[in-house]
Tab-separated table of C-alpha atoms in Angstrom:
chain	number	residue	atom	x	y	z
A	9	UNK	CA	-56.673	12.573	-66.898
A	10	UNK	CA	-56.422	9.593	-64.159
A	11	UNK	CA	-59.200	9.982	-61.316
A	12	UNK	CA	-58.292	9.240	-57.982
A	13	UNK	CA	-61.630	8.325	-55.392
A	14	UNK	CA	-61.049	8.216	-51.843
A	15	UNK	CA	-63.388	5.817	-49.617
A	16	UNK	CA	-64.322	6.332	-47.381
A	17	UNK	CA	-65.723	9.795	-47.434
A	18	UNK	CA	-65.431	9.790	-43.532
A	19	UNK	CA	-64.126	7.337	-41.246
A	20	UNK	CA	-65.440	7.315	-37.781
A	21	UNK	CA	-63.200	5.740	-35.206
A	22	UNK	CA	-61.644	6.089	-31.617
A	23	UNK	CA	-58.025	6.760	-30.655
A	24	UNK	CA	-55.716	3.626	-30.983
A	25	UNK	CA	-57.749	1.936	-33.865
A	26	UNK	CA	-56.314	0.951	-36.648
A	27	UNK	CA	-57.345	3.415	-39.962
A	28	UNK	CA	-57.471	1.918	-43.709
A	29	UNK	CA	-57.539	4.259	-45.949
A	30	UNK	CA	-58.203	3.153	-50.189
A	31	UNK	CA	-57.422	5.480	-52.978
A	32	UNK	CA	-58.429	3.848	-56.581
A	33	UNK	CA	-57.342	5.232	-60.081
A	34	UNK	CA	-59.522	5.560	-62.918
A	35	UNK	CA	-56.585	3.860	-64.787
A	36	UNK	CA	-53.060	2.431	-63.993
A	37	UNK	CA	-50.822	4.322	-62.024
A	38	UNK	CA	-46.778	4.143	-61.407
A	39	UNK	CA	-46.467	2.738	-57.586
A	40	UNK	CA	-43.698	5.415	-57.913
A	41	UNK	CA	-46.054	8.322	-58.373
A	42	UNK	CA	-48.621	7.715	-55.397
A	43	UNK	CA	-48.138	9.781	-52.188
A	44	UNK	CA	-50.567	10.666	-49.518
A	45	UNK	CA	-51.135	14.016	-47.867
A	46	UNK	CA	-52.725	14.729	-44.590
A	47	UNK	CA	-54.353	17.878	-43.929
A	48	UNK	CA	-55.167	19.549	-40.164
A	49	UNK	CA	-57.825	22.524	-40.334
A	50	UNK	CA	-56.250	26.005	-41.029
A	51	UNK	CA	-52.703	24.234	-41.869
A	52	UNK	CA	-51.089	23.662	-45.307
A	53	UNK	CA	-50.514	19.832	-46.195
A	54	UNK	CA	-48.176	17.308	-45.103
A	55	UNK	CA	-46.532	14.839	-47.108
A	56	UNK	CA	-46.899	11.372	-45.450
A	57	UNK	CA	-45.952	8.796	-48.183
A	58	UNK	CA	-44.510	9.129	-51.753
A	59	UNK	CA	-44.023	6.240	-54.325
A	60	UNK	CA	-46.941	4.361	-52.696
A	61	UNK	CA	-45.031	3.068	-49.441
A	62	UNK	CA	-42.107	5.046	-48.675
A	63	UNK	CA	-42.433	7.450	-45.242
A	64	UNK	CA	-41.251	11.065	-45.844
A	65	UNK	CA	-39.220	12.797	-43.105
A	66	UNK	CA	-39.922	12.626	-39.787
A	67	UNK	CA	-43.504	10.566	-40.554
A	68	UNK	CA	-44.311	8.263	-37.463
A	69	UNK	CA	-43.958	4.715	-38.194
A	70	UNK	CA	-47.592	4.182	-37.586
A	71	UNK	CA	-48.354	5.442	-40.742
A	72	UNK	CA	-47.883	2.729	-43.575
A	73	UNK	CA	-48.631	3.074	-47.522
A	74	UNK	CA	-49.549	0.018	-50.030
A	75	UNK	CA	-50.773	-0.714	-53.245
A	76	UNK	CA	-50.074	-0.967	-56.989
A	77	UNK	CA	-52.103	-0.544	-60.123
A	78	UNK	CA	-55.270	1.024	-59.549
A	79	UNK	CA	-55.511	-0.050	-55.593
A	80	UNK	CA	-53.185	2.017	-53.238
A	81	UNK	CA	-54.002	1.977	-49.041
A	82	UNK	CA	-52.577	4.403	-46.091
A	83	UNK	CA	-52.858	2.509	-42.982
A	84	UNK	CA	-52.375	4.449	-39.567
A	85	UNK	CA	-52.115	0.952	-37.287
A	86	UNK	CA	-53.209	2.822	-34.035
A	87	UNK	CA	-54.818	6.593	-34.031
A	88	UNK	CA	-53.195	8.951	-32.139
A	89	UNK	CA	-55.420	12.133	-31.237
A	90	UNK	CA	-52.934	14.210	-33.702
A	91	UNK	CA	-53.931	11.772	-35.844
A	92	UNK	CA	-57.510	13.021	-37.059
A	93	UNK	CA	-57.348	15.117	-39.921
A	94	UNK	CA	-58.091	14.539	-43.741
A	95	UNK	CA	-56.278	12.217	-45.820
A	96	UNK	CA	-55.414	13.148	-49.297
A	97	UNK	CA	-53.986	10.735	-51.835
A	98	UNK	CA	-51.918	12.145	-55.261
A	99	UNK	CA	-50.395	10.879	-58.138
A	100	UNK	CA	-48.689	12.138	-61.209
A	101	UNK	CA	-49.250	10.857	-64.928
A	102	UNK	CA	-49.357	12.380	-68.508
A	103	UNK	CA	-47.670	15.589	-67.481
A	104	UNK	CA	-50.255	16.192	-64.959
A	105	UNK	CA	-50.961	15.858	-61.218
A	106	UNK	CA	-54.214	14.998	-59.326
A	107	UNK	CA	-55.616	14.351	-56.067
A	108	UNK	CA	-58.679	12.361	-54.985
A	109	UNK	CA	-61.385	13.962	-53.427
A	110	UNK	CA	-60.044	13.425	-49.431
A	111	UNK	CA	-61.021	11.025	-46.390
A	112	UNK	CA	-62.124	12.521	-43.332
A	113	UNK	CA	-60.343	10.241	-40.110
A	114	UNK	CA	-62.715	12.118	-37.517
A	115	UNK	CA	-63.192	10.735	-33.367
A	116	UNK	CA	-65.560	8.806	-32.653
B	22	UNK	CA	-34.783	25.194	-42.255
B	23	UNK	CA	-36.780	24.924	-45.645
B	24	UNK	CA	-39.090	27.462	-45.275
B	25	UNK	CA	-41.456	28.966	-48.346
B	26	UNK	CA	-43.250	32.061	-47.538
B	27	UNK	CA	-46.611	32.972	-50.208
B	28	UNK	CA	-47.824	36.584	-50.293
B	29	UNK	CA	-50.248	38.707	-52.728
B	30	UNK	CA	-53.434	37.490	-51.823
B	31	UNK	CA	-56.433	39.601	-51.401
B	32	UNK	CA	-59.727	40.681	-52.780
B	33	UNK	CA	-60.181	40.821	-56.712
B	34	UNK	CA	-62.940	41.448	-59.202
B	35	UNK	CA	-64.107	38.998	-61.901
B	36	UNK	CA	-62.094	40.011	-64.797
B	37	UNK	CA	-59.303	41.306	-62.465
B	38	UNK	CA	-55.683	39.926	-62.304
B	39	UNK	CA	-53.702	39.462	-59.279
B	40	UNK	CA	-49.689	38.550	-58.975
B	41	UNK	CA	-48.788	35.754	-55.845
B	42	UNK	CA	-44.950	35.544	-54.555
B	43	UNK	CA	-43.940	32.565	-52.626
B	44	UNK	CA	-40.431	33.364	-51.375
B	45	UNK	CA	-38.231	30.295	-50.420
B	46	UNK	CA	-35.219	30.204	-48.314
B	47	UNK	CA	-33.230	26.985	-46.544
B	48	UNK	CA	-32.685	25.075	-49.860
B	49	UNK	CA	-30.931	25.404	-53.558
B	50	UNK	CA	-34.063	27.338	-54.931
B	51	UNK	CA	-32.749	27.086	-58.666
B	52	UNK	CA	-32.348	23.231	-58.238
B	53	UNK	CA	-35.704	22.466	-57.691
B	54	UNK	CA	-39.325	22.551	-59.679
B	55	UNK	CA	-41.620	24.428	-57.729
B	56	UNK	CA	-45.485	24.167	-58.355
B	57	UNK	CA	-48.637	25.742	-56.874
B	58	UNK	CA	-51.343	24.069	-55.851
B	59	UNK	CA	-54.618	25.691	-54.629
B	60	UNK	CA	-57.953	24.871	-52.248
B	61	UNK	CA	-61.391	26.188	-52.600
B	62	UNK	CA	-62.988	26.866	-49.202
B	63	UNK	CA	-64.000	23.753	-48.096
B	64	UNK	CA	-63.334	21.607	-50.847
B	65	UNK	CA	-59.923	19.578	-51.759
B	66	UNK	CA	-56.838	20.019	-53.065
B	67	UNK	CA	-56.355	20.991	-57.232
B	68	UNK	CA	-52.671	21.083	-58.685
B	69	UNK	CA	-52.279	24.489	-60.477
B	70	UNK	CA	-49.111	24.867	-62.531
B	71	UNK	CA	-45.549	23.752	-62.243
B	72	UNK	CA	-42.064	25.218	-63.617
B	73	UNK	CA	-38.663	23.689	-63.960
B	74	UNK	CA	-35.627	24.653	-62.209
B	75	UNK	CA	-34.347	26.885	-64.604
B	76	UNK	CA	-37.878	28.302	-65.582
B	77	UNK	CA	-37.453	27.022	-69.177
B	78	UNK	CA	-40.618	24.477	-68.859
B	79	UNK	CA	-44.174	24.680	-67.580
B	80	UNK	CA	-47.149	23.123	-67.287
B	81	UNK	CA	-51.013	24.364	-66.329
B	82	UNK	CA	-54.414	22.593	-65.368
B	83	UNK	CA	-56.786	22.935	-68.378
B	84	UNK	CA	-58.840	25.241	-66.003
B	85	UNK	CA	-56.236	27.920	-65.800
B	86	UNK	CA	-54.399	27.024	-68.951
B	87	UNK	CA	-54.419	30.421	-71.035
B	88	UNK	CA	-54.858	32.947	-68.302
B	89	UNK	CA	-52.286	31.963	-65.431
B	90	UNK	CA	-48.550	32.157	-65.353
B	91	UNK	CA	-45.723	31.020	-63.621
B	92	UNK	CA	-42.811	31.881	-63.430
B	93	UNK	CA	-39.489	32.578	-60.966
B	94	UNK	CA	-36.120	34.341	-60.265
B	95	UNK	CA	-33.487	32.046	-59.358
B	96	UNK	CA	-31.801	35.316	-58.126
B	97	UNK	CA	-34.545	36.366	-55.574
B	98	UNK	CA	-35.450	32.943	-54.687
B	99	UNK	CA	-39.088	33.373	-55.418
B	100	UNK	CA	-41.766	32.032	-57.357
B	101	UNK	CA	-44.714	33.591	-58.952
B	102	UNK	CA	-47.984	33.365	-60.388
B	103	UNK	CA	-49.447	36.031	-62.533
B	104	UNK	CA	-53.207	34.984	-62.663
B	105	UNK	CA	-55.191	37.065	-65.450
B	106	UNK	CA	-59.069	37.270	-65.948
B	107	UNK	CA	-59.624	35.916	-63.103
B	108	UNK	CA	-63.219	34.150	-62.198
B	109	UNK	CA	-65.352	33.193	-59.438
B	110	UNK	CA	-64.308	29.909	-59.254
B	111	UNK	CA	-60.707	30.802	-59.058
B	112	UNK	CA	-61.401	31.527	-55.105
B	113	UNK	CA	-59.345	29.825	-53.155
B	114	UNK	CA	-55.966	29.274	-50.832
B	115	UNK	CA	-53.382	29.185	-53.065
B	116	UNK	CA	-50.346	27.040	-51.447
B	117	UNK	CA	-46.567	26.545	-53.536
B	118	UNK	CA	-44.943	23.356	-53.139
B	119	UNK	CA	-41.633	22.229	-53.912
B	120	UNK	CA	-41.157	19.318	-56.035
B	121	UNK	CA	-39.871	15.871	-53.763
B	122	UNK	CA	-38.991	12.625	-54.418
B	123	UNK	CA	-41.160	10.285	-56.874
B	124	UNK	CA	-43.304	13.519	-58.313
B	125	UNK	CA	-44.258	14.462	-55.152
B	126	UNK	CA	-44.707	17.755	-52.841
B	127	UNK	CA	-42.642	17.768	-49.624
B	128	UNK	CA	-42.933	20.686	-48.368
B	129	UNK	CA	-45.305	23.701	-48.599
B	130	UNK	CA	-45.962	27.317	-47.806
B	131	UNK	CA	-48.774	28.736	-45.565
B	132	UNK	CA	-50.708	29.869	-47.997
B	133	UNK	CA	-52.783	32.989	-49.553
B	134	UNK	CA	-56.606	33.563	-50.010
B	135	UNK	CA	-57.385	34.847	-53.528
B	136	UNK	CA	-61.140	36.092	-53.132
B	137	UNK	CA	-63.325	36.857	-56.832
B	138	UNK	CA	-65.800	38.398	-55.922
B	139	UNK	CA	-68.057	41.494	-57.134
């Protein structure tokens, strides 16, 4: 089973910084199977980015996705107060899914 | 509007067994895998279980493998999960997801809190 770890655990910062985000796998994963998630308290998720840089419906353009391999980024390039919430990253492999662990993007 | 709707959450006993629904409306239901996904207060995110479109394949975590099922009617546009000897550790939100582009979930229900609990 591929392990995903989020860093930072929480990310402290005002509104209209820039957020960087890092997901890492345990092992290799397809760029095509990476998405990120965010997560509001008391709401279901929302996909953001699937196959590691490509912006689901309706995502603001503010939000940007990277990486390959075992090294994948979300980027928000300036915070908006709707903005803080927790990050999830996902990917699928071997007939299973996982998701790391989760970054807290919380005001400074 | 896609729209999917879970219900059948509640209190249960360890050892009990408890049936969720997530009903889906605004899409093809029967052209789509459907999956559920769940939450443990405060914690992350854990991928459940997932069925084909037609029902005919399915997949579990290897901490619910054995005692949870899924399954759906194509007819009622709804999915279930049938979760058997349930524990303490199964507590949690569960949420369904369908299945998006590039293995991923793009859109999901509201949710149901499933409480184990003596």
């Amino acid at each position: 089973e591929i392990v995903l770890t989020q860093s930072p655990g929480t990310l402290s910062l005002s509104p209209g910084e820039r957020a960087t985000l890092s997901c890492r796998a345990s092992q290799s994963v397809s760029s095509s199977y990476l998405a990120w998630y965010q997560q509001k308290p008391g709401q279901a998720p929302r996909l953001l980015i699937y196959g590691a840089s490509r912006m689901a419906t309706g995502i603001p353009d503010r939000f940007s996705g990277s990486g390959s391999g075992t090294d994948f980024t979300l980027t928000i390039s300036r915070l908006e107060p709707e903005d803080f919430a927790v990050y999830y990253c996902q990917q699928y492999g071997s007939s299973l899914w996982t998701f790391g662990q989760g970054t807290k993007v919380e005001i400074k | 509007e896609v729209q999917l709707v879970e219900s059948g959450g509640g209190l249960v006993q360890p050892g009990g067994s408890l049936r969720l629904s997530c009903a889906a409306s605004g899409f093809t239901f029967s052209s789509y895998w459907m999956h559920w996904v769940r939450q443990a207060p405060g914690k992350g995110l854990m991928w459940v279980s997932h069925i084909n479109g037609d029902g005919s394949s399915s997949s579990f975590a290897d901490s619910v493998k054995g005692r949870f099922t899924i399954s759906r009617d194509n007819a009622k546009n709804t999915l279930y999960l049938q979760m058997d000897s349930l524990r303490v550790e199964d507590t949690a939100v569960y949420y369904c997801a369908r299945f998006g582009s590039f293995y991923s979930f793009d859109c999901w229900g509201q949710g149901t809190l499933v409480t184990v609990s003596s």
